[in-house]
mmCIF file of C-alpha atoms in Angstrom:
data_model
loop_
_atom_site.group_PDB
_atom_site.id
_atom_site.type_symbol
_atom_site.label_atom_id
_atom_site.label_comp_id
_atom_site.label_asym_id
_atom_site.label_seq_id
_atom_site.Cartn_x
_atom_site.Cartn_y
_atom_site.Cartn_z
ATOM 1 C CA UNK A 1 0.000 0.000 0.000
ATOM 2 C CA UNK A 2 1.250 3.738 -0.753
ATOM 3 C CA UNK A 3 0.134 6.491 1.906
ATOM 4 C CA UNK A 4 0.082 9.783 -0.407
ATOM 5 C CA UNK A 5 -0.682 13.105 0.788
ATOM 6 C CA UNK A 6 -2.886 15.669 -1.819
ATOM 7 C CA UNK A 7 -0.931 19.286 -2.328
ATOM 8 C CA UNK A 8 -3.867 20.489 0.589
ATOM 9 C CA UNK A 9 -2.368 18.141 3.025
ATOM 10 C CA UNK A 10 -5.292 15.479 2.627
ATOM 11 C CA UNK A 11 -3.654 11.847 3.401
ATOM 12 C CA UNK A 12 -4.965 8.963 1.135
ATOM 13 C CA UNK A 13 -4.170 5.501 0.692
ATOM 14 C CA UNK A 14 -3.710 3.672 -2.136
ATOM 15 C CA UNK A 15 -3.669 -0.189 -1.941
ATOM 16 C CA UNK A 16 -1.343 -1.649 -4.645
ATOM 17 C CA UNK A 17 -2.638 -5.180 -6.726
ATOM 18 C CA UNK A 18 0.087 -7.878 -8.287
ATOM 19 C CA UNK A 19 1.936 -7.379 -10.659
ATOM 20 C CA UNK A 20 2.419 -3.958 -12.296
ATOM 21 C CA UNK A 21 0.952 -1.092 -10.902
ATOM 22 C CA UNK A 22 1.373 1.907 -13.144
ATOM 23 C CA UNK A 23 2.422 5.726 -11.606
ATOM 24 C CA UNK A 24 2.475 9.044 -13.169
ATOM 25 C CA UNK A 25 0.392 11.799 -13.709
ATOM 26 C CA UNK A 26 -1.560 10.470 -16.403
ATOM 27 C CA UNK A 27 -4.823 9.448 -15.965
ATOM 28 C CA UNK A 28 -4.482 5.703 -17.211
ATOM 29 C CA UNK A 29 -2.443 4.778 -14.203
ATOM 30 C CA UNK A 30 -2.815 2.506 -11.287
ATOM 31 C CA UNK A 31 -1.307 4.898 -8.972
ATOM 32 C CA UNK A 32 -2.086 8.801 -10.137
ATOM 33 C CA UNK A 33 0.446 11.555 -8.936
ATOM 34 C CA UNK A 34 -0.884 15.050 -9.082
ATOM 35 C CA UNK A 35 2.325 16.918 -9.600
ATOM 36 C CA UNK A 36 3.546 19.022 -12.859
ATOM 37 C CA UNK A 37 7.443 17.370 -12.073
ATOM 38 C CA UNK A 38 5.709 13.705 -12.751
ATOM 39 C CA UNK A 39 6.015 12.351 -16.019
ATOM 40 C CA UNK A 40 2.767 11.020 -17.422
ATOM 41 C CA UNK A 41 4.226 7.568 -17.318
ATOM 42 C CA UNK A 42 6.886 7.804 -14.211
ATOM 43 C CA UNK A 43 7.476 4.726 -12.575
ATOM 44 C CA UNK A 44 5.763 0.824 -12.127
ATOM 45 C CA UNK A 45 5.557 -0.452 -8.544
ATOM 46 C CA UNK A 46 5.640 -4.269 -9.435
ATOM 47 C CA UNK A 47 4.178 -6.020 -6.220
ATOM 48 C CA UNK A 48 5.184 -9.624 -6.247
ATOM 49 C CA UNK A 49 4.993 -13.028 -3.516
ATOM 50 C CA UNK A 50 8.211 -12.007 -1.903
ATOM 51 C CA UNK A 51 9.202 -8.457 -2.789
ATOM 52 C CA UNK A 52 8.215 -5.305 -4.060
ATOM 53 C CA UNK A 53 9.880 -3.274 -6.558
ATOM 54 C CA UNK A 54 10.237 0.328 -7.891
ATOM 55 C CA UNK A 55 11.319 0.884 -11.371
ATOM 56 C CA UNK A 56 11.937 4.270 -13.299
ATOM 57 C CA UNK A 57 10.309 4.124 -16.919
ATOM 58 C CA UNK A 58 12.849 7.046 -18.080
ATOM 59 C CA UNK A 59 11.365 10.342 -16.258
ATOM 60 C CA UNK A 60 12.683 13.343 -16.693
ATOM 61 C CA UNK A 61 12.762 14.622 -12.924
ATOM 62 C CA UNK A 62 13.417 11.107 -11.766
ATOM 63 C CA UNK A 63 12.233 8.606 -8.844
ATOM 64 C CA UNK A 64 14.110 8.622 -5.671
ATOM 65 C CA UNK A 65 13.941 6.292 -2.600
ATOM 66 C CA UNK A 66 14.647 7.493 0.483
ATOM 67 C CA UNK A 67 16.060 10.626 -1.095
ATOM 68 C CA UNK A 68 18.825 8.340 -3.461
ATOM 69 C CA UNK A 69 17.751 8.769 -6.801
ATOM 70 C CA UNK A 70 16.935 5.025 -8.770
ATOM 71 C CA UNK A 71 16.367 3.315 -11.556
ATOM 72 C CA UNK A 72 15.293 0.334 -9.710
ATOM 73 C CA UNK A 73 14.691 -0.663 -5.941
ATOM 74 C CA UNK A 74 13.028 -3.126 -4.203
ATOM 75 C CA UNK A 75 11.225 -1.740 -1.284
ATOM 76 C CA UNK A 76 11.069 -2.078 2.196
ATOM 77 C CA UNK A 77 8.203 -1.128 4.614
ATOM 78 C CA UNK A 78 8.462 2.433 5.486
ATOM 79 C CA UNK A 79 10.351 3.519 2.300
ATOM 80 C CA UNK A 80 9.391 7.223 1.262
ATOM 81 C CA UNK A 81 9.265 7.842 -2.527
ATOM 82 C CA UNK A 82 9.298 10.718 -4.565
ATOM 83 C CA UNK A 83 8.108 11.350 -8.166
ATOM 84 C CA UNK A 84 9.047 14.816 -8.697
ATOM 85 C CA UNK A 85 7.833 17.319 -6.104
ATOM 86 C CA UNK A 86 5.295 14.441 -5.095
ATOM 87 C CA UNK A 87 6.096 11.892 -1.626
ATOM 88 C CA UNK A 88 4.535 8.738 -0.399
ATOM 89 C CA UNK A 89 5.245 6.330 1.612
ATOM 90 C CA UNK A 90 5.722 2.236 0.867
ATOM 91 C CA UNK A 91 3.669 0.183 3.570
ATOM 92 C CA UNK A 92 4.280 -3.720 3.610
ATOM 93 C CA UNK A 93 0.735 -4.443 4.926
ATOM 94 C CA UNK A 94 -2.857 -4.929 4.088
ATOM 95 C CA UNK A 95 -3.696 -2.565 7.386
ATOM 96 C CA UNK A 96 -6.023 0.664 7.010
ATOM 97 C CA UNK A 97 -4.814 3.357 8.945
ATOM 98 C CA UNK A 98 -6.958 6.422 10.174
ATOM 99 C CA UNK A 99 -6.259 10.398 8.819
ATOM 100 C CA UNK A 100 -3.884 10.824 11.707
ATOM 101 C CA UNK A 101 -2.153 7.445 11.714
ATOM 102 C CA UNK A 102 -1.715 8.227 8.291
ATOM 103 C CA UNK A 103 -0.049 11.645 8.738
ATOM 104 C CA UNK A 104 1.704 10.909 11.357
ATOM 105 C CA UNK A 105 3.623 7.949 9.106
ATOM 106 C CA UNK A 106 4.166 10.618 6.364
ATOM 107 C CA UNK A 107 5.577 13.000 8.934
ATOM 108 C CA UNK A 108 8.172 10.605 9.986
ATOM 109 C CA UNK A 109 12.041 12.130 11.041
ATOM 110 C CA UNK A 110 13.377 12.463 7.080
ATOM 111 C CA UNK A 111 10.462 11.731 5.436
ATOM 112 C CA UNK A 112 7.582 12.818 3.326
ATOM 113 C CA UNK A 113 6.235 16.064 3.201
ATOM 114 C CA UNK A 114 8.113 18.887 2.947
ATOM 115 C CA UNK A 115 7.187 20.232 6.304
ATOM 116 C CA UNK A 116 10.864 19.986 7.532
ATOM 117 C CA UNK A 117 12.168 21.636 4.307
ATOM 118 C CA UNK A 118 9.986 24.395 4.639
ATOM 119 C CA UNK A 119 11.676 25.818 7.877
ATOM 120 C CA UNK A 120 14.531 28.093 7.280
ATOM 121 C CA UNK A 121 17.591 25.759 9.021
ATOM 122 C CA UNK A 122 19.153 27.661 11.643
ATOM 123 C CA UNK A 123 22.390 29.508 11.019
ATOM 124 C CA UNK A 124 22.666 30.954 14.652
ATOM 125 C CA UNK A 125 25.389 29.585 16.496
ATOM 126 C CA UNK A 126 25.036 27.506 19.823
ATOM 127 C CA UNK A 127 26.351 28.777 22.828
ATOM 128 C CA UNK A 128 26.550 27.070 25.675
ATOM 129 C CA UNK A 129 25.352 28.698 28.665
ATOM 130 C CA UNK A 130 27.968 30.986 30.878
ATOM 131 C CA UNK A 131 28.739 29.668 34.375
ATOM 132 C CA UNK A 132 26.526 31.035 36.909
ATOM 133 C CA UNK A 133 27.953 32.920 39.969
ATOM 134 C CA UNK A 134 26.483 34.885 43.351
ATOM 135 C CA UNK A 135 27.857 38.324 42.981
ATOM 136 C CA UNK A 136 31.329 38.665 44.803
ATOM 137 C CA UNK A 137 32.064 34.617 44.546
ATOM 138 C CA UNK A 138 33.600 32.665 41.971
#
């Protein structure tokens, strides 16, 4: 199963069948990505007995697994994929999960969402706090 999240921060899950499960932005697909950065035809998520696996069909912005760009992975529960701008996360199980179990998995440390990439880092240096002292004493 893929847990996607819409541009207006709406989670959804997508439950993927055997075999070849199409992804892109066009509308023929399996799996349908809502970004201008897919391709129409991105990627095929091919969901087999023992493994799943991720394949690039040639996109011009690319398909990256846990932020390493690929041409072809297998995947492993918990693995965050991006098609262009658009994130989702790969879940090895048949389980429904509610809004907020669902955000909170996209939300992960790393992962999904650009919430973390949104904040400005922090250039301010550290300092460590100054030893405290009662006036006249060391």
């Amino acid at each position: 199963m893929l847990i996607m999240m819409s541009a207006a921060g709406e989670t959804r899950q997508v439950p993927l069948h055997p075999h070849d499960n199409r992804v892109g932005r066009g509308t023929g697909n399996d799996v349908i990505v809502d970004s201008a950065q897919a391709s129409r035809d991105h990627a095929v998520i091919d969901v087999e007995q023992a493994f799943v696996t991720i394949t690039d069909l040639g996109s011009r912005n690319g398909t990256f697994v846990n932020d390493i760009r690929i041409e072809s992975q297998v995947l492993a529960h918990g693995d965050a994929i991006r098609l262009g701008s658009y994130e989702m996360r790969f879940v090895a199980a048949d389980q429904e999960f509610t809004q907020v179990e669902a955000l909170r998995l996209l939300t992960m440390h790393g992962l999904l969402v650009n919430l973390e990439r949104e904040r400005p880092p922090s250039d301010a240096p550290t300092v460590p706090d100054a030893p405290r002292s009662e006036r006249g004493r060391l």
